[in-house]
Short mmCIF file of C-alpha atoms in Angstrom, two decimals:
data_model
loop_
_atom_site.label_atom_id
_atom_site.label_comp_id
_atom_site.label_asym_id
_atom_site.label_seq_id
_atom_site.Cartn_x
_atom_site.Cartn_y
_atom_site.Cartn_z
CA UNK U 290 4.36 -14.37 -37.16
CA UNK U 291 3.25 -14.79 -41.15
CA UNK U 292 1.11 -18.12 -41.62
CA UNK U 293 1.69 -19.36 -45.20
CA UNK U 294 -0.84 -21.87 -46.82
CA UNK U 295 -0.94 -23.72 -49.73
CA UNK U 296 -2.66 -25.51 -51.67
CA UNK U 297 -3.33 -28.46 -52.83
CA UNK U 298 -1.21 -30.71 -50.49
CA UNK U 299 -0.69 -32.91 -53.19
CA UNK U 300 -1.78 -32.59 -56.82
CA UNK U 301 -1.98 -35.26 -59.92
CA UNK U 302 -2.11 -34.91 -63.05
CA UNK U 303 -2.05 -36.37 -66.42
CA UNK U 304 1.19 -34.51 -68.80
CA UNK U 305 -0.40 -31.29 -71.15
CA UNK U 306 -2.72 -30.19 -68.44
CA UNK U 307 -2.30 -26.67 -66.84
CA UNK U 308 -1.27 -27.35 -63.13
CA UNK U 309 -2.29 -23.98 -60.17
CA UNK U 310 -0.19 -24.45 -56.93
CA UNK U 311 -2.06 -21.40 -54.12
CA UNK U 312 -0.15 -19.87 -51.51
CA UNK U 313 -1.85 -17.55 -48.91
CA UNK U 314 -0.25 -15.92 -46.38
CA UNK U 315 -1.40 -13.88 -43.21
CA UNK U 316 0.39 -10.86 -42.84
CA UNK U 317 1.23 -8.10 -45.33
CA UNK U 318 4.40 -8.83 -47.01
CA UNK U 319 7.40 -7.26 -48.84
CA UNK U 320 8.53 -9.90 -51.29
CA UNK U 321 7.17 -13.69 -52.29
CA UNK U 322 9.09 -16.44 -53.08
CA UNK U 323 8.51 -19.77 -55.05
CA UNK U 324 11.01 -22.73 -54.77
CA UNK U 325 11.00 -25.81 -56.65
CA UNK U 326 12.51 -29.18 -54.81
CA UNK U 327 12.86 -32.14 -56.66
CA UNK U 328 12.64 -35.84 -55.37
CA UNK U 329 16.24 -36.38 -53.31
CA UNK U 330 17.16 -33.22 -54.45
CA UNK U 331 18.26 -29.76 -53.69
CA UNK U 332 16.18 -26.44 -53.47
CA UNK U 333 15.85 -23.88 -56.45
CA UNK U 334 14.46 -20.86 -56.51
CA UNK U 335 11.55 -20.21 -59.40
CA UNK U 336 10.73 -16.89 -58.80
CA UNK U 337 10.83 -13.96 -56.22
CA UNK U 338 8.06 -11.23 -56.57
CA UNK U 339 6.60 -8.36 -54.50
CA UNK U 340 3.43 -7.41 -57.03
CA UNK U 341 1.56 -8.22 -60.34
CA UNK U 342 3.41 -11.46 -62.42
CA UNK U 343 6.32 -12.95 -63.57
CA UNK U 344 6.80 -15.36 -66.33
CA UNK U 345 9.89 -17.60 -67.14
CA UNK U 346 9.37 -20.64 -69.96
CA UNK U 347 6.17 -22.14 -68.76
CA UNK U 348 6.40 -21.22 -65.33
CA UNK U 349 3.74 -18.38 -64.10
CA UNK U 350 3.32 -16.19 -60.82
CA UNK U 351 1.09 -14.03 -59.98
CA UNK U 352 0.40 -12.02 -56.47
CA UNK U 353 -2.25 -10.10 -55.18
CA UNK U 354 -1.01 -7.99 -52.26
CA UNK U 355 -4.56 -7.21 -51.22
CA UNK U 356 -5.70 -10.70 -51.38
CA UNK U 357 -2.48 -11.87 -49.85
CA UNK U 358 -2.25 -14.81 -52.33
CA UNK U 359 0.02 -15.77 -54.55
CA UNK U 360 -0.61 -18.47 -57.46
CA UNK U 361 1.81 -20.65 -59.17
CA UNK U 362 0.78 -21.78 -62.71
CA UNK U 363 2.35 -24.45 -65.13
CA UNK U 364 1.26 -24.20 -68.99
CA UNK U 365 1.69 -27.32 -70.65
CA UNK U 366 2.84 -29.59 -67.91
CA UNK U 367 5.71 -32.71 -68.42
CA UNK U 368 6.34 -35.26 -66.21
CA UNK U 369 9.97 -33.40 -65.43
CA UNK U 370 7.93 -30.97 -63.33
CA UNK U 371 6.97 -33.78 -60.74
CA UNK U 372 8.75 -32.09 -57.65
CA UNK U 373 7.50 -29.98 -54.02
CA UNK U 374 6.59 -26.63 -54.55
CA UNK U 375 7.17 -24.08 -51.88
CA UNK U 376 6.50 -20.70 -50.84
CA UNK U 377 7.79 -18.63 -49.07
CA UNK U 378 7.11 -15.06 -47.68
CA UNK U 379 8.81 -12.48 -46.00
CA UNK U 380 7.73 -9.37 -44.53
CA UNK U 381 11.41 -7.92 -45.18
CA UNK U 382 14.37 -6.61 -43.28
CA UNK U 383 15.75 -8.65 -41.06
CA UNK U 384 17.32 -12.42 -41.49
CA UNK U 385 14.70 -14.10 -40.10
CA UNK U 386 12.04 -12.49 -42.13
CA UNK U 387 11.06 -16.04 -44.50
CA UNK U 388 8.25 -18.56 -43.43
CA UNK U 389 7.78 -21.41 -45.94
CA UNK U 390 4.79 -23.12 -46.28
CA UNK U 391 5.07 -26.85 -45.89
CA UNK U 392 5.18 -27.30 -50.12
CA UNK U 393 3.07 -28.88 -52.43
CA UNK U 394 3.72 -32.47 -53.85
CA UNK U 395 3.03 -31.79 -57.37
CA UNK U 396 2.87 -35.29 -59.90
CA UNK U 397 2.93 -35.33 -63.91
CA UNK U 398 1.64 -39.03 -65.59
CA UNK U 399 2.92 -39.41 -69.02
CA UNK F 275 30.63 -21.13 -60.35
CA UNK F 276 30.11 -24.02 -57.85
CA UNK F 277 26.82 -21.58 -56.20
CA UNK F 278 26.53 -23.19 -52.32
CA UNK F 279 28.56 -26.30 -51.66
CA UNK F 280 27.33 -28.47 -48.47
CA UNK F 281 29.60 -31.52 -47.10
CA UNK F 282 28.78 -34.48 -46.72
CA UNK F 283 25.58 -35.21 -48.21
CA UNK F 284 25.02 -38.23 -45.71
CA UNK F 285 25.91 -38.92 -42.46
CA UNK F 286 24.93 -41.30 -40.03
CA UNK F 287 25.97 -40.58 -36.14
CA UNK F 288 25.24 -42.15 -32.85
CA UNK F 289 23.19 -40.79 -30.31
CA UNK F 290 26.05 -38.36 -27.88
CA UNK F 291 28.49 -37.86 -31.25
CA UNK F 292 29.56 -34.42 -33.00
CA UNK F 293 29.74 -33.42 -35.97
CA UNK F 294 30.32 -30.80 -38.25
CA UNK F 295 28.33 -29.92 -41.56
CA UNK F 296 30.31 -27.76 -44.03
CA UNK F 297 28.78 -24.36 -46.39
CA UNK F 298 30.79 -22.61 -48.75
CA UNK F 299 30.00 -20.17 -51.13
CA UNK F 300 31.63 -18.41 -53.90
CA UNK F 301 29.28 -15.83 -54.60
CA UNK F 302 30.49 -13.03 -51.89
CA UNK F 303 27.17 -13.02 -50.34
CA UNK F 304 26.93 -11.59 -47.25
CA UNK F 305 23.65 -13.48 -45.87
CA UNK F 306 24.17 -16.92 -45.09
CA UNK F 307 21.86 -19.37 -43.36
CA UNK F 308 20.73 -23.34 -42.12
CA UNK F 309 17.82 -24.76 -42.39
CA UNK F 310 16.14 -28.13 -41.02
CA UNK F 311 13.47 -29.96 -43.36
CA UNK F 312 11.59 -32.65 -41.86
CA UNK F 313 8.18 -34.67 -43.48
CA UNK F 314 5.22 -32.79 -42.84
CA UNK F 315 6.76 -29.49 -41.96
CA UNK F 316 8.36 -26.21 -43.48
CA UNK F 317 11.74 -25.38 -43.37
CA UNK F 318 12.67 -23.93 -40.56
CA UNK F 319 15.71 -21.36 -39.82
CA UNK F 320 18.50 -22.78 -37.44
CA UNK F 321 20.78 -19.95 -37.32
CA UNK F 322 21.65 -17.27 -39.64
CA UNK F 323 24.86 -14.60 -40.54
CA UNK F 324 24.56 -11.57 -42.23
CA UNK F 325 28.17 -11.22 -42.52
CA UNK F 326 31.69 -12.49 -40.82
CA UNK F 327 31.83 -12.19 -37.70
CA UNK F 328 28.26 -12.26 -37.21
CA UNK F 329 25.41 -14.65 -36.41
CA UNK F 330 21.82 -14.91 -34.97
CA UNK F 331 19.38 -17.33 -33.61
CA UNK F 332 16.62 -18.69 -35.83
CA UNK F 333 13.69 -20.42 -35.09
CA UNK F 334 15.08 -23.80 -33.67
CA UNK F 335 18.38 -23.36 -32.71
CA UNK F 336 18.88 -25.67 -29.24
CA UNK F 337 21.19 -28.44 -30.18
CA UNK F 338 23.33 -26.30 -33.14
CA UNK F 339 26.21 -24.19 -32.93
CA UNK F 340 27.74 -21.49 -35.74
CA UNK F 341 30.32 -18.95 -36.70
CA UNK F 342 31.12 -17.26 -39.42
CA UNK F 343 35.10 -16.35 -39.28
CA UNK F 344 35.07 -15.66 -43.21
CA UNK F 345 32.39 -14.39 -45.76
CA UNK F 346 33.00 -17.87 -47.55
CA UNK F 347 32.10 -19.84 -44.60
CA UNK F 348 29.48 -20.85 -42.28
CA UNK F 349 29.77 -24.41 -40.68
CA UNK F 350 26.59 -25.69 -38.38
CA UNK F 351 28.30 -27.68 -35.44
CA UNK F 352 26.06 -30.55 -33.37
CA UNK F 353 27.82 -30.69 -30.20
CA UNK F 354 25.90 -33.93 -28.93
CA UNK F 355 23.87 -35.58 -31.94
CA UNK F 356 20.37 -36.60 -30.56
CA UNK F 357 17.70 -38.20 -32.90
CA UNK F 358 15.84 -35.51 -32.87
CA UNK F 359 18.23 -33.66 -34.65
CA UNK F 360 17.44 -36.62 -38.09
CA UNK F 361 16.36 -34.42 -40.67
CA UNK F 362 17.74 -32.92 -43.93
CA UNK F 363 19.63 -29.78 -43.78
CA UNK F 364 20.38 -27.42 -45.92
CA UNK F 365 22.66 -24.10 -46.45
CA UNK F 366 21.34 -21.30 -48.08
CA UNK F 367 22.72 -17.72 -49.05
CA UNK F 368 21.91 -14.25 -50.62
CA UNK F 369 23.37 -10.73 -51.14
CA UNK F 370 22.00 -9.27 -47.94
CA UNK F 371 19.87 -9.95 -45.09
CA UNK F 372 15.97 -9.05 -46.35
CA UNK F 373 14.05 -11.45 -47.97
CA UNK F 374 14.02 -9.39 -51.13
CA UNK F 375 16.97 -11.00 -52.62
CA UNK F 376 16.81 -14.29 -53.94
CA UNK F 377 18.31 -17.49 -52.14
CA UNK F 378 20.74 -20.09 -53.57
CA UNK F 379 20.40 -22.95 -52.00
CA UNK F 380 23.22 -26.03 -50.99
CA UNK F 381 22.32 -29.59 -52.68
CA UNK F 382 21.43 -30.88 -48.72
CA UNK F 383 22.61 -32.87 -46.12
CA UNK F 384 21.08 -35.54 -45.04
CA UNK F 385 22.04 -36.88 -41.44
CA UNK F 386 20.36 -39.79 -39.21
CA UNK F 387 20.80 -39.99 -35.73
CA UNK F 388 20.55 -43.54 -34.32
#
């Protein structure tokens, strides 16, 4: 069975500064995904990525298949982006393919 | 497009009750799924369907039931609510069954068990 890390548990920081959420996983993978979970809220997904990077609005992530890590970068970071971060990998085909790591608690001070 | 729609969002049963919490989705996807979420731990799979008429075990299934009679639906049933079973749930879908399609998620349900 995949292990999936990340990194930091819980992260604070003040609003402008760029934020780096790590996820590391065990076992070779097809396809990585980051979701995004606000406070009382429901799950979105952020991105979904098998190699190299993808960018959407200030949002960044990267993989490294070798390293079997994956980073999660905000540029410019706002309080709105206070939420959980998770990731979650799969090693593809079949249902129950997706282990989550348990998220990271992410906080932006004005 | 309403995405995943989950019913009710809270719920509080006693220890012994059933219940019954409700996924929809109007996206035709074929791969639908329930998760748990509890503090300090990942989500973990209940049971999954990768189309009508079919479902599977997850990783924590004792305690849940499911069927999926129509591409649209897939209800998780607790026969006998215990409080282990407190946690938030949520529905999730996808166009197929490998983890290389991207999941829409339900808003949660959150249910206590006194």
């Amino acid at each position: 069975k995949n292990e999936v890390e990340q990194s930091p548990q819980n992260l604070t920081a003040q609003e402008g500064e760029f934020i780096t959420i790590n996820c590391s996983y065990s076992v070779g993978i097809s396809a990585l995904h980051w979701l995004q979970q606000h406070p009382g809220g429901g799950i979105v997904s952020l991105f979904m990525l098998s190699s190299g990077k993808k960018k959407h609005g200030r949002l960044i992530a990267t993989i490294n298949i070798q390293e079997k890590h994956s980073s999660l970068h905000i540029t410019a970071s706002h309080p709105r982006d206070s939420a959980v971060y998770i990731c979650a990998a799969t090693s593809g085909g079949g249902a129950d393919g997706l282990t989550f790591g348990k998220g990271t608690h992410l906080i932006i001070q004005p | 497009n309403a995405g995943v729609t989950q019913t009710p969002k809270f719920q509080v049963l006693k220890t012994g009750q059933s219940m019954t919490l409700q996924c929809a989705q109007d996206m035709n996807h074929e791969y639908m799924s329930w998760y748990r979420q509890d503090p300090g731990m990942g989500l973990r799979l209940i049971h999954y369907s990768v189309g009508a008429g079919i479902t599977d075990q997850g990783e924590v299934p004792n305690g849940y039931n499911v069927s999926r009679s129509t591409t649209e639906d897939f209800p998780l049933r607790l026969l006998s609510a215990a409080p282990s079973q407190t946690s938030v749930y949520f529905c999730a879908s996808s166009y197929s069954q490998t983890g290389a399609n991207v999941l829409t998620f339900g808003a949660g349900s959150r249910l206590t068990v006194l």
